[in-house]
GROMACS .gro file of C-alpha atoms in nm:
model
  205
    1MET     CA    1  -3.613  -5.806   5.404
    2PRO     CA    2  -3.766  -5.490   5.539
    3GLU     CA    3  -3.466  -5.447   5.769
    4SER     CA    4  -3.219  -5.483   5.479
    5THR     CA    5  -3.413  -5.235   5.272
    6THR     CA    6  -3.401  -4.984   5.555
    7VAL     CA    7  -3.022  -5.023   5.591
    8ALA     CA    8  -2.969  -4.980   5.217
    9THR     CA    9  -3.183  -4.670   5.213
   10GLY     CA   10  -2.985  -4.521   5.505
   11LEU     CA   11  -2.651  -4.585   5.329
   12THR     CA   12  -2.778  -4.425   5.011
   13SER     CA   13  -2.885  -4.117   5.203
   14GLN     CA   14  -2.542  -4.094   5.368
   15TYR     CA   15  -2.368  -4.123   5.031
   16ILE     CA   16  -2.592  -3.859   4.881
   17THR     CA   17  -2.520  -3.622   5.170
   18GLN     CA   18  -2.146  -3.690   5.155
   19VAL     CA   19  -2.126  -3.640   4.775
   20ALA     CA   20  -2.321  -3.317   4.803
   21GLY     CA   21  -2.083  -3.193   5.074
   22ASP     CA   22  -1.774  -3.294   4.873
   23LEU     CA   23  -1.913  -3.125   4.563
   24GLU     CA   24  -1.975  -2.802   4.753
   25SER     CA   25  -1.621  -2.811   4.896
   26ASN     CA   26  -1.479  -2.875   4.552
   27LEU     CA   27  -1.659  -2.574   4.404
   28LYS     CA   28  -1.541  -2.349   4.690
   29GLU     CA   29  -1.181  -2.466   4.641
   30GLN     CA   30  -1.205  -2.398   4.267
   31GLU     CA   31  -1.331  -2.045   4.338
   32ARG     CA   32  -1.048  -1.983   4.587
   33ILE     CA   33  -0.776  -2.107   4.354
   34GLY     CA   34  -0.932  -1.921   4.060
   35ALA     CA   35  -0.929  -1.597   4.260
   36GLU     CA   36  -0.562  -1.652   4.348
   37ILE     CA   37  -0.474  -1.720   3.984
   38GLU     CA   38  -0.657  -1.406   3.876
   39ALA     CA   39  -0.473  -1.197   4.136
   40LEU     CA   40  -0.139  -1.344   4.032
   41GLN     CA   41  -0.223  -1.285   3.666
   42GLU     CA   42  -0.295  -0.918   3.738
   43GLN     CA   43   0.035  -0.886   3.921
   44LEU     CA   44   0.218  -1.048   3.631
   45THR     CA   45   0.051  -0.815   3.383
   46ALA     CA   46   0.147  -0.510   3.588
   47LEU     CA   47   0.509  -0.630   3.609
   48GLN     CA   48   0.521  -0.687   3.233
   49GLN     CA   49   0.385  -0.338   3.168
   50ASP     CA   50   0.644  -0.190   3.404
   51HIS     CA   51   0.912  -0.389   3.221
   52SER     CA   52   0.801  -0.247   2.885
   53VAL     CA   53   0.806   0.108   3.023
   54LEU     CA   54   1.156   0.059   3.165
   55VAL     CA   55   1.285  -0.084   2.838
   56ASN     CA   56   1.142   0.213   2.647
   57MET     CA   57   1.309   0.450   2.893
   58GLN     CA   58   1.639   0.270   2.837
   59GLN     CA   59   1.603   0.320   2.462
   60VAL     CA   60   1.521   0.689   2.507
   61LEU     CA   61   1.825   0.735   2.731
   62GLY     CA   62   2.045   0.564   2.473
   63VAL     CA   63   2.125   0.257   2.682
   64THR     CA   64   2.197  -0.032   2.447
   65HIS     CA   65   2.252  -0.302   2.707
   66GLU     CA   66   1.934  -0.472   2.811
   67PRO     CA   67   1.916  -0.671   3.136
   68ASP     CA   68   1.846  -1.041   3.122
   69GLU     CA   69   1.486  -1.149   3.123
   70PRO     CA   70   1.359  -1.264   3.464
   71SER     CA   71   1.383  -1.638   3.507
   72THR     CA   72   1.047  -1.807   3.508
   73THR     CA   73   0.929  -2.162   3.535
   74ALA     CA   74   0.798  -2.342   3.231
   75LYS     CA   75   0.446  -2.284   3.353
   76GLY     CA   76   0.509  -1.912   3.410
   77ALA     CA   77   0.662  -1.879   3.064
   78ALA     CA   78   0.363  -2.053   2.910
   79VAL     CA   79   0.124  -1.817   3.085
   80SER     CA   80   0.318  -1.499   3.013
   81SER     CA   81   0.397  -1.574   2.648
   82PRO     CA   82   0.064  -1.456   2.502
   83GLN     CA   83   0.074  -1.143   2.716
   84GLN     CA   84   0.429  -1.060   2.610
   85LYS     CA   85   0.308  -1.074   2.252
   86THR     CA   86   0.024  -0.842   2.346
   87ALA     CA   87   0.265  -0.600   2.516
   88ALA     CA   88   0.485  -0.598   2.205
   89ALA     CA   89   0.187  -0.531   1.980
   90PRO     CA   90   0.190  -0.147   2.012
   91SER     CA   91   0.558  -0.131   1.909
   92SER     CA   92   0.491  -0.361   1.614
   93GLY     CA   93   0.192  -0.143   1.521
   94ARG     CA   94   0.412   0.169   1.521
   95ARG     CA   95   0.668  -0.003   1.299
   96ALA     CA   96   0.389  -0.121   1.067
   97ARG     CA   97   0.249   0.233   1.040
   98LYS     CA   98   0.598   0.370   0.969
   99THR     CA   99   0.651   0.109   0.698
  100THR     CA  100   0.312   0.195   0.549
  101VAL     CA  101   0.404   0.565   0.538
  102VAL     CA  102   0.734   0.482   0.363
  103ARG     CA  103   0.554   0.264   0.110
  104GLU     CA  104   0.294   0.533   0.043
  105THR     CA  105   0.570   0.793  -0.008
  106THR     CA  106   0.750   0.559  -0.246
  107ALA     CA  107   0.428   0.483  -0.431
  108LYS     CA  108   0.361   0.854  -0.482
  109LYS     CA  109   0.694   0.914  -0.661
  110PRO     CA  110   0.597   0.740  -0.988
  111ALA     CA  111   0.272   0.938  -0.987
  112THR     CA  112   0.473   1.262  -0.963
  113SER     CA  113   0.694   1.148  -1.250
  114LYS     CA  114   0.387   1.067  -1.453
  115ALA     CA  115   0.241   1.410  -1.383
  116GLY     CA  116   0.569   1.564  -1.496
  117THR     CA  117   0.557   1.363  -1.818
  118THR     CA  118   0.203   1.481  -1.881
  119ALA     CA  119   0.305   1.841  -1.817
  120ILE     CA  120   0.575   1.832  -2.088
  121ARG     CA  121   0.348   1.670  -2.346
  122PRO     CA  122   0.344   1.885  -2.661
  123THR     CA  123   0.048   2.115  -2.704
  124LEU     CA  124  -0.192   2.101  -2.994
  125VAL     CA  125  -0.032   2.417  -3.137
  126GLU     CA  126   0.310   2.249  -3.137
  127LEU     CA  127   0.170   1.935  -3.298
  128ILE     CA  128   0.002   2.136  -3.575
  129ARG     CA  129   0.314   2.343  -3.643
  130ARG     CA  130   0.529   2.031  -3.667
  131HIS     CA  131   0.280   1.866  -3.898
  132LEU     CA  132   0.270   2.167  -4.131
  133ILE     CA  133   0.651   2.183  -4.145
  134GLU     CA  134   0.673   1.813  -4.232
  135GLN     CA  135   0.424   1.842  -4.519
  136ASN     CA  136   0.535   1.913  -4.877
  137GLU     CA  137   0.198   2.042  -4.986
  138PRO     CA  138  -0.093   2.236  -4.834
  139ARG     CA  139  -0.334   2.052  -4.608
  140SER     CA  140  -0.688   2.131  -4.504
  141ALA     CA  141  -0.799   2.149  -4.141
  142ALA     CA  142  -0.984   1.822  -4.180
  143GLU     CA  143  -0.677   1.647  -4.323
  144ILE     CA  144  -0.457   1.779  -4.043
  145SER     CA  145  -0.714   1.678  -3.782
  146THR     CA  146  -0.737   1.325  -3.925
  147ALA     CA  147  -0.358   1.283  -3.937
  148LEU     CA  148  -0.307   1.408  -3.582
  149GLY     CA  149  -0.601   1.202  -3.456
  150LYS     CA  150  -0.437   0.885  -3.592
  151ALA     CA  151  -0.098   0.979  -3.445
  152HIS     CA  152  -0.243   1.080  -3.107
  153PRO     CA  153  -0.574   0.894  -3.058
  154GLU     CA  154  -0.570   0.955  -2.682
  155ARG     CA  155  -0.608   1.332  -2.728
  156GLY     CA  156  -0.943   1.329  -2.907
  157ILE     CA  157  -0.846   1.599  -3.158
  158LYS     CA  158  -1.145   1.768  -3.329
  159THR     CA  159  -1.152   1.946  -3.666
  160LYS     CA  160  -1.312   2.263  -3.525
  161VAL     CA  161  -1.039   2.302  -3.266
  162VAL     CA  162  -0.770   2.240  -3.529
  163ARG     CA  163  -0.924   2.501  -3.762
  164VAL     CA  164  -0.936   2.765  -3.484
  165THR     CA  165  -0.576   2.685  -3.391
  166LEU     CA  166  -0.466   2.714  -3.755
  167GLU     CA  167  -0.632   3.054  -3.788
  168GLY     CA  168  -0.450   3.164  -3.473
  169LEU     CA  169  -0.117   3.054  -3.624
  170VAL     CA  170  -0.197   3.241  -3.946
  171ALA     CA  171  -0.272   3.556  -3.745
  172LYS     CA  172   0.068   3.525  -3.576
  173SER     CA  173   0.243   3.460  -3.912
  174LYS     CA  174   0.335   3.111  -3.795
  175ALA     CA  175   0.137   2.947  -4.075
  176GLN     CA  176   0.015   3.039  -4.425
  177ARG     CA  177  -0.336   3.005  -4.561
  178THR     CA  178  -0.440   2.961  -4.923
  179LYS     CA  179  -0.783   2.928  -5.079
  180GLN     CA  180  -0.898   2.720  -5.374
  181GLY     CA  181  -1.259   2.797  -5.439
  182ALA     CA  182  -1.447   2.741  -5.115
  183SER     CA  183  -1.171   2.522  -4.968
  184VAL     CA  184  -0.898   2.652  -4.736
  185TYR     CA  185  -0.551   2.497  -4.710
  186TYR     CA  186  -0.266   2.560  -4.471
  187THR     CA  187   0.113   2.536  -4.497
  188GLY     CA  188   0.407   2.611  -4.273
  189PRO     CA  189   0.529   2.972  -4.229
  190ASP     CA  190   0.825   2.930  -4.466
  191ALA     CA  191   0.662   2.701  -4.720
  192PRO     CA  192   0.682   2.820  -5.086
  193GLU     CA  193   0.364   2.932  -5.252
  194PRO     CA  194   0.207   2.628  -5.417
  195THR     CA  195   0.168   2.650  -5.795
  196THR     CA  196  -0.140   2.433  -5.783
  197VAL     CA  197  -0.363   2.341  -5.492
  198PRO     CA  198  -0.473   1.977  -5.479
  199GLN     CA  199  -0.838   1.926  -5.553
  200ALA     CA  200  -1.034   1.795  -5.258
  201GLU     CA  201  -1.380   1.789  -5.129
  202ASP     CA  202  -1.484   2.091  -4.926
  203THR     CA  203  -1.457   1.953  -4.573
  204ASP     CA  204  -1.423   2.292  -4.401
  205ARG     CA  205  -1.761   2.440  -4.477
   0.00000   0.00000   0.00000
């Protein structure tokens, strides 16, 4: 029994030593092959970059014919495929930026049209003159302000501004002003003199 135990222990030691040696050799072989793969990968990357430069030079020189792609094995194609996508990325980025610029230019055109529409919007003076011409009887500043405010709620028309504008039109003979007591009424420049002025509350005091 002691002799058998000694033999078994010796075999175990040999196996342990052999496995350790094989493991060390395996790791060294992995490092060697990994270094070769890395070197080959760098060479492949450099060749792909040179290929991209040459293709761009062809395009600049106006050459439309492009030489056939270099034949590669299935493994080489599988390795180079992601890098070819990476090499094509800058060109795709330039096209994307160009498309973005075109879209931005197109998007700005409606804004310009809108600005032009806003620029030709009638002024308050024009609105007041039209309103006076359309009326058959005198109107006070408050009545005109209310009517225009309902027709153009987005403009925020105020009675004080309307009154000042009306007085400016009267000064330029583009509107007529009549008084009934403490109330002031306005008509268009060519409106006939009213025989009677409608009674209304004094809203212009």
